mmCIF file of C-alpha atoms in Angstrom:
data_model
loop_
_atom_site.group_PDB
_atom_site.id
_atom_site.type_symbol
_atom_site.label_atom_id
_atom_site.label_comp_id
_atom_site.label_asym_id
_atom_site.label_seq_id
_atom_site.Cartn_x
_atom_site.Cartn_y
_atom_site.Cartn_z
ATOM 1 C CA UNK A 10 0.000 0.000 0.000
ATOM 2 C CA UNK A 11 0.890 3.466 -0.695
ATOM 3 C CA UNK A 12 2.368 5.454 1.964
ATOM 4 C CA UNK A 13 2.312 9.288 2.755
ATOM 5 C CA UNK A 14 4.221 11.303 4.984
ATOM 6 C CA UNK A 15 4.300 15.462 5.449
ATOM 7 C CA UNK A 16 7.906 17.002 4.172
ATOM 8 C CA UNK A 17 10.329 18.247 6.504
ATOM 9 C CA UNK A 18 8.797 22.010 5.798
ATOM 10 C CA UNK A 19 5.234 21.073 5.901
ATOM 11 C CA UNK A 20 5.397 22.390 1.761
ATOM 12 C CA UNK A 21 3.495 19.184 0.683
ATOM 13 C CA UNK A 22 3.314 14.757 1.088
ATOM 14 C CA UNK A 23 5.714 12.460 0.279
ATOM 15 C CA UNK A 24 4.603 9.605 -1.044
ATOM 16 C CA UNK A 25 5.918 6.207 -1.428
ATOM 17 C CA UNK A 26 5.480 2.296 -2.483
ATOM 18 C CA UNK A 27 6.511 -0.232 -4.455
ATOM 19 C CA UNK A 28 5.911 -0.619 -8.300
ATOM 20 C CA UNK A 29 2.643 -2.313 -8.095
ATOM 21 C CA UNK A 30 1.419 0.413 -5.630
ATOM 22 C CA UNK A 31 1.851 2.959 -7.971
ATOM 23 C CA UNK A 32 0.797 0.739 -10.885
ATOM 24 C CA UNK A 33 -2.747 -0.195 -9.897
ATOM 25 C CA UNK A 34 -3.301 3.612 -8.628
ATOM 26 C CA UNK A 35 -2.268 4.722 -12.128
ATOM 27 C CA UNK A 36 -4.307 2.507 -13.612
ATOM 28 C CA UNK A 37 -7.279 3.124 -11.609
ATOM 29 C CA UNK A 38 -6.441 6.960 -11.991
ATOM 30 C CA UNK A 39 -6.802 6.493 -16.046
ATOM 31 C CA UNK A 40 -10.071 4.233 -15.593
ATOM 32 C CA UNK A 41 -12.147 6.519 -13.147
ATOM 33 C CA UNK A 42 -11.813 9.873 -15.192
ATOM 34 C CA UNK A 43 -12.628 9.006 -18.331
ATOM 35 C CA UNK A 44 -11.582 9.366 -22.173
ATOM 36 C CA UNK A 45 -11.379 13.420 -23.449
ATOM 37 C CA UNK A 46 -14.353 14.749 -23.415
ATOM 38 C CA UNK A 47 -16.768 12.152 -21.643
ATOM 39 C CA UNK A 48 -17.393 14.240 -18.476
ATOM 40 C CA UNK A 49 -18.790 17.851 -19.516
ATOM 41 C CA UNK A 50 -17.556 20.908 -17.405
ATOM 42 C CA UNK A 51 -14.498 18.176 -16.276
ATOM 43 C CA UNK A 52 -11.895 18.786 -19.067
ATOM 44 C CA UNK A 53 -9.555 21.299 -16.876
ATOM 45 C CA UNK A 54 -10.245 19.098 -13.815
ATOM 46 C CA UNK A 55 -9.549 15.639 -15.544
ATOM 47 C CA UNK A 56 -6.175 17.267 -17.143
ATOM 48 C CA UNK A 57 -4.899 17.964 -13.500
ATOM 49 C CA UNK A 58 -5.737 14.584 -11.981
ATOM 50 C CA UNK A 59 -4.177 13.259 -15.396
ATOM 51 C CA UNK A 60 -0.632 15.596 -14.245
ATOM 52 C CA UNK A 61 -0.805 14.093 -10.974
ATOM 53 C CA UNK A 62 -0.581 10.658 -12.865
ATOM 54 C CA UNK A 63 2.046 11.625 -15.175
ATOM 55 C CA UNK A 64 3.795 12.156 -11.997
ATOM 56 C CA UNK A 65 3.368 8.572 -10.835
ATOM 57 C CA UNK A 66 4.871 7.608 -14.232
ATOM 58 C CA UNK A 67 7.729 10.130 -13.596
ATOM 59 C CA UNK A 68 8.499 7.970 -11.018
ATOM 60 C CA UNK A 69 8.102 4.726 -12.063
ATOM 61 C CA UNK A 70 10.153 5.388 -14.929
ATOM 62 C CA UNK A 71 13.176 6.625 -12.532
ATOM 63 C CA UNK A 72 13.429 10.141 -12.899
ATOM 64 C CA UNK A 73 12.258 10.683 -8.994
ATOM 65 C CA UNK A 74 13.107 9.032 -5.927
ATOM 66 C CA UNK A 75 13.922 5.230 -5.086
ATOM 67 C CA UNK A 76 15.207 4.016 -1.637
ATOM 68 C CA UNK A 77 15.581 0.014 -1.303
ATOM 69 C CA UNK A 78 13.924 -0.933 2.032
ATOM 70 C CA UNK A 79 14.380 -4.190 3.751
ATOM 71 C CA UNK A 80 11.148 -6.517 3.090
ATOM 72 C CA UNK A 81 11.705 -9.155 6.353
ATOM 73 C CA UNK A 82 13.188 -12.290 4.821
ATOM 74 C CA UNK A 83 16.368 -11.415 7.113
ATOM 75 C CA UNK A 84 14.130 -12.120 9.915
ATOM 76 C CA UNK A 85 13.106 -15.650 8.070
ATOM 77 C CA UNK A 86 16.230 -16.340 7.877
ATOM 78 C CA UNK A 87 17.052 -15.816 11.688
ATOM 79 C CA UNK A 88 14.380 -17.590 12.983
ATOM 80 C CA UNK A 89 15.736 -20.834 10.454
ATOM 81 C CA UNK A 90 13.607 -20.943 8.152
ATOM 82 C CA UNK A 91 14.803 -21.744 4.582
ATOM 83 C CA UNK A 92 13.909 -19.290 2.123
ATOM 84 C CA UNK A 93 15.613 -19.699 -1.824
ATOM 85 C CA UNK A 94 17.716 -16.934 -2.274
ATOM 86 C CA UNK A 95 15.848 -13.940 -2.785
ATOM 87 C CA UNK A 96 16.404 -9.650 -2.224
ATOM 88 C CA UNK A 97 16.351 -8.686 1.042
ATOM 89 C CA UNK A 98 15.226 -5.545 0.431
ATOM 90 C CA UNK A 99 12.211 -4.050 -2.019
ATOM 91 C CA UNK A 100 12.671 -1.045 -4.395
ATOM 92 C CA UNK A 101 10.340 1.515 -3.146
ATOM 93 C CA UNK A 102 9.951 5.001 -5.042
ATOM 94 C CA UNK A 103 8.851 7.973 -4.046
ATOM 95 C CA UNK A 104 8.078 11.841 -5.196
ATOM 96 C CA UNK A 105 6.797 14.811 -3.678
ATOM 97 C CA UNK A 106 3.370 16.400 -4.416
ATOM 98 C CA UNK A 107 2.379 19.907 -2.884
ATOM 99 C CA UNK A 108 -0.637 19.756 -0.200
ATOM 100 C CA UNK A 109 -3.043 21.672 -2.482
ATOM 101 C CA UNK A 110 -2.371 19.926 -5.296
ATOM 102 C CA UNK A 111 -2.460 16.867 -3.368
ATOM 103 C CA UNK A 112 -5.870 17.893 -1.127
ATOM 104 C CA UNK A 113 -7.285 18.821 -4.808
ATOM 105 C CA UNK A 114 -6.646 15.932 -6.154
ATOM 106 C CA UNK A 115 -7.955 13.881 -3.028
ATOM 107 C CA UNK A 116 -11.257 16.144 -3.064
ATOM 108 C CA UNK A 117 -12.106 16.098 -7.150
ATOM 109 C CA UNK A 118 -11.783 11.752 -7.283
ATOM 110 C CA UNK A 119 -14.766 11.489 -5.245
ATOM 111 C CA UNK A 120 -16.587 13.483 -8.630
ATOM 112 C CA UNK A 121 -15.131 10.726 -11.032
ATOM 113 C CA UNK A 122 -15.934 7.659 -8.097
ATOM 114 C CA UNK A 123 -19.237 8.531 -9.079
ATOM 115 C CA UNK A 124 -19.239 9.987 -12.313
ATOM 116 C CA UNK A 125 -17.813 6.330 -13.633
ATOM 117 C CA UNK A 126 -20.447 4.319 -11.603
ATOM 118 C CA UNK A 127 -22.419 4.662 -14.358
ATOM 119 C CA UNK A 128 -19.862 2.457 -16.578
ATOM 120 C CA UNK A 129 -18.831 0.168 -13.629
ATOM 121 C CA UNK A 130 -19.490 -3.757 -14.593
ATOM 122 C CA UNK A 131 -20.376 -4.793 -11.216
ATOM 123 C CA UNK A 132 -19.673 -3.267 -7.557
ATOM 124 C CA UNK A 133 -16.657 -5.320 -7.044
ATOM 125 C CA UNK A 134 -14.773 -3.729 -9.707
ATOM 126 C CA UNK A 135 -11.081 -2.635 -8.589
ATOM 127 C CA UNK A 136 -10.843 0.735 -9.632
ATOM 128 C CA UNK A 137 -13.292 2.627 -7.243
ATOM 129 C CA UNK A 138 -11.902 0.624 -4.325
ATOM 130 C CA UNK A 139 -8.122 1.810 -5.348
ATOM 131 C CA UNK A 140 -9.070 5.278 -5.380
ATOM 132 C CA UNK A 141 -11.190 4.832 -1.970
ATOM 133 C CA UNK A 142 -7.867 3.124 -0.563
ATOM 134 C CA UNK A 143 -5.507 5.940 -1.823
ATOM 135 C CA UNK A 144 -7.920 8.895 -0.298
ATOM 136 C CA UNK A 145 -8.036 7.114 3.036
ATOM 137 C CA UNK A 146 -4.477 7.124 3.230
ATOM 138 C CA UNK A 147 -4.305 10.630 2.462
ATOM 139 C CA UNK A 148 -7.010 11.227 4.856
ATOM 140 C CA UNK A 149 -4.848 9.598 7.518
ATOM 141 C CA UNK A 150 -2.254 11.723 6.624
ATOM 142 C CA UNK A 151 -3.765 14.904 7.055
ATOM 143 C CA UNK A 152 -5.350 14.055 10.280
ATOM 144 C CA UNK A 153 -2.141 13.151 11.599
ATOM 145 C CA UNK A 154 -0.921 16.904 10.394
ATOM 146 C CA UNK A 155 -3.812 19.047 11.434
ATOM 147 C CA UNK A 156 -5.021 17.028 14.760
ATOM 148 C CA UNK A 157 -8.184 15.644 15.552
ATOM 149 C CA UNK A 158 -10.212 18.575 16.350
ATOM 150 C CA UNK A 159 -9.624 20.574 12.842
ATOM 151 C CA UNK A 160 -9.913 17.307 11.036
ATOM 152 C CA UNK A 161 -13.480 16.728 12.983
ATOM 153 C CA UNK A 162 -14.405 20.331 11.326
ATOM 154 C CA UNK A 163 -13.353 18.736 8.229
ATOM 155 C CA UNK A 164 -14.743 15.710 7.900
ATOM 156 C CA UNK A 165 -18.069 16.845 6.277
ATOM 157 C CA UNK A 166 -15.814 18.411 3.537
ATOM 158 C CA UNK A 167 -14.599 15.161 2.827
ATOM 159 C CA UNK A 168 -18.189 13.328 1.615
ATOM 160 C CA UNK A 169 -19.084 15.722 -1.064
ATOM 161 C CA UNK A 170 -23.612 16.313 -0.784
ATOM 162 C CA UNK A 171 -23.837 16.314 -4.605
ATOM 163 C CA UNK A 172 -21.884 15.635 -7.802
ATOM 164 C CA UNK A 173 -20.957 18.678 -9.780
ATOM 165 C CA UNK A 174 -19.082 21.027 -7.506
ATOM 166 C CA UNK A 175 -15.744 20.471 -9.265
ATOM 167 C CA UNK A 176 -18.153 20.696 -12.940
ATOM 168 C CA UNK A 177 -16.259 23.924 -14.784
ATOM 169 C CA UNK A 178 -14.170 24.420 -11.823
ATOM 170 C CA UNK A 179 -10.238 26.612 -12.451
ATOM 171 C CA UNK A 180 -8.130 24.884 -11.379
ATOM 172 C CA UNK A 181 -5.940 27.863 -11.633
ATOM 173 C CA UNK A 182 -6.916 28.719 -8.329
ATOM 174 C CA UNK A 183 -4.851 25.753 -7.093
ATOM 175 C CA UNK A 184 -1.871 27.279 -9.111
ATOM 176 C CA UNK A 185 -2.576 30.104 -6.479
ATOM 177 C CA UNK A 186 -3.202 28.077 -3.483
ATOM 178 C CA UNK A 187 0.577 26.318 -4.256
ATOM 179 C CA UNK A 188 2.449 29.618 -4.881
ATOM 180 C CA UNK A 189 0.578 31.110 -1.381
ATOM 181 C CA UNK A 190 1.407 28.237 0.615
ATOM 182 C CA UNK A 191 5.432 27.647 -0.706
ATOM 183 C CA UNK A 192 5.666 31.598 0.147
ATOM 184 C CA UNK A 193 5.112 30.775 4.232
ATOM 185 C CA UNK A 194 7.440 30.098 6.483
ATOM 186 C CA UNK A 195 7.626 26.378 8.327
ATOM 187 C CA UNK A 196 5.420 26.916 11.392
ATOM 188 C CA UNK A 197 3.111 28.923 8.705
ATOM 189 C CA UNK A 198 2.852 26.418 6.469
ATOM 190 C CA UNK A 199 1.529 23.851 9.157
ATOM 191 C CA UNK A 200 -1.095 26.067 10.387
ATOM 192 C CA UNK A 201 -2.737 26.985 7.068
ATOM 193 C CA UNK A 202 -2.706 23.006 5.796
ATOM 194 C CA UNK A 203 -6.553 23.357 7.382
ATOM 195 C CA UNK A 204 -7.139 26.555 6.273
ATOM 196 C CA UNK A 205 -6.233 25.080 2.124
ATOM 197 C CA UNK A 206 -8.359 22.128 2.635
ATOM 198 C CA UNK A 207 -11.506 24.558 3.707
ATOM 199 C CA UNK A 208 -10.839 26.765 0.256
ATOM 200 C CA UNK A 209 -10.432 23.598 -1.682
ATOM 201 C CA UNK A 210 -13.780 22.105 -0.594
ATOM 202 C CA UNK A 211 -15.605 25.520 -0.031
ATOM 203 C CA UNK A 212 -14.894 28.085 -2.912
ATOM 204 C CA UNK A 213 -14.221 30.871 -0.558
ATOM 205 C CA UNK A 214 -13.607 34.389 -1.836
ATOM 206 C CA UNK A 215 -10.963 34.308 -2.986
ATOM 207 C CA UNK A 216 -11.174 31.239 -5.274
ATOM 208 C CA UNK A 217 -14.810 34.177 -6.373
ATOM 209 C CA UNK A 218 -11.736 36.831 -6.893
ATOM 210 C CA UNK A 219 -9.621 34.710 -8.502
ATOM 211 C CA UNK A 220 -12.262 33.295 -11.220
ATOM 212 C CA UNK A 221 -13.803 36.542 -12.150
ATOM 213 C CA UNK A 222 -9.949 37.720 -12.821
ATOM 214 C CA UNK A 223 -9.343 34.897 -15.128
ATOM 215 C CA UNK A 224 -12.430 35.201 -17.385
ATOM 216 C CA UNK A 225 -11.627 39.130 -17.369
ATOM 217 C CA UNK A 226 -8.219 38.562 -18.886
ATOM 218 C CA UNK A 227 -9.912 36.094 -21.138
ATOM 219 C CA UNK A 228 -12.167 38.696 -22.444
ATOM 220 C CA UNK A 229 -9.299 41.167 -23.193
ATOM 221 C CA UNK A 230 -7.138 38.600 -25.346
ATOM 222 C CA UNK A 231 -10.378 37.192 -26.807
ATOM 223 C CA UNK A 232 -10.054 33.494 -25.553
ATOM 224 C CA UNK A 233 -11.537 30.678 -23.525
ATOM 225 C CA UNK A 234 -10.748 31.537 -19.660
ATOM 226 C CA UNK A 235 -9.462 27.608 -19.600
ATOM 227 C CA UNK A 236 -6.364 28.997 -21.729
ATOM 228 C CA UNK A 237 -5.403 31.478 -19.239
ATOM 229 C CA UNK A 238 -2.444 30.705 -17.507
ATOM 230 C CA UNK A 239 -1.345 30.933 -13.898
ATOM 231 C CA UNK A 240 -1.100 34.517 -12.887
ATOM 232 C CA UNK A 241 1.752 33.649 -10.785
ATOM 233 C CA UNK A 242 4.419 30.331 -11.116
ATOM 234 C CA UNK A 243 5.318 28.086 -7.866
ATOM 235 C CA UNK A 244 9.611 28.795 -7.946
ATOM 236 C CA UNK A 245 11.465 26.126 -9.179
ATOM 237 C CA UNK A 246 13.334 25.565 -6.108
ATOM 238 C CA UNK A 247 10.984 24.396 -3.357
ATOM 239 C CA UNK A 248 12.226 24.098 0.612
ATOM 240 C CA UNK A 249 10.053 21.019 0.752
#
């Protein structure tokens, strides 16, 4: 199973497991969103959850993190019994992922959960229950960063009241809640992890702000507000 862990600086989680972890979440990532197109009002919000999975492949293909961590045969071996020669050790990878991107992404799959039931063969199918898994764990996580008594306020945010909330949603607003949240110091950073998880699941007003902004500049250079661009870029250099 997938693990997740807060950085050192609070900027985001850092996630990790083995290549069949990551495998049958990308897989069930691909399966609950949909082809291009299927979900109207979801194109922007598919694309993201799609980045988050070309992440995954990032890392699968190398170009992250892998650490080999030791899998318990030693301890077989110690307590005599015969095992064929086998690894020690497991290759695990790992990569970072910003907490709004990664609350964002944990928030809009319970959308496609539901927006796929309709094409689901039968209730045991894997995909829904991989997603399920991977949001608990990231549940877990942020309880474990925020405390019980701001995740209890939470919790309600978590089990969405009707489908369509995320429908023509900006995800450019995330773009802002990353840049806002890399900006704070440490101790900062910890304290507003609840506060991004409320905007995320809320619209506040500045996600109101934000969107009017965006289809302004859209009607100056004459284009679709889904074509305009972050108004401001996360740095490349992140004290995770």
């Amino acid at each position: 199973m997938i693990c997740m862990e807060n950085t050192p600086n609070f900027a985001g989680v850092h996630l990790a497991g083995d290549r069949n972890d990551f495998e049958c979440l990308s897989k069930a990532i691909h399966a609950i969103v949909g082809e291009e197109g299927e979900h109207l009002g979801y194109e922007q919000v598919r694309q993201r959850v799609l980045d988050f999975n070309e992440e995954i492949e990032y890392t699968l293909n190398g170009h992250r993190g892998i650490a080999f961590v030791p899998n318990g045969v030693d301890k077989l071996v110690q307590n005599g019994i015969s095992v064929a020669p086998i690894s020690e050790k497991n290759a695990y990878y790992h990569f970072k992922v910003l907490w709004p991107e990664m609350l964002f992404i944990g928030f809009v799959m319970n959308e496609f959960v539901e927006l796929s039931a309709k094409h689901r063969k039968h209730f045991w199918d894997m995909n829904p229950a991989v997603i399920r898994q991977f949001q608990a764990v990231l549940g877990c996580c942020l309880e474990r960063t925020i405390g019980d008594k701001k995740f209890r306020l939470l919790k309600s945010a978590l089990t969405p009241t009707f489908i369509g909330y995320y429908q023509n949603y900006y995800p450019q607003y995330i773009d802002y809640l990353n840049v806002e949240l890399v900006k704070m110091p440490k101790d900062k950073r910890l304290a507003n992890i609840s506060i991004v998880a409320k905007r995320i699941a809320n619209k506040d007003k500045n996600y109101i702000d934000l969107k009017r902004k965006i289809e302004n500049e859209a009607l100056l250079e004459k284009t679709c507000p889904t074509k305009i661009a972050p108004f401001e870029l996360c740095p490349k250099e992140i004290v995770w």
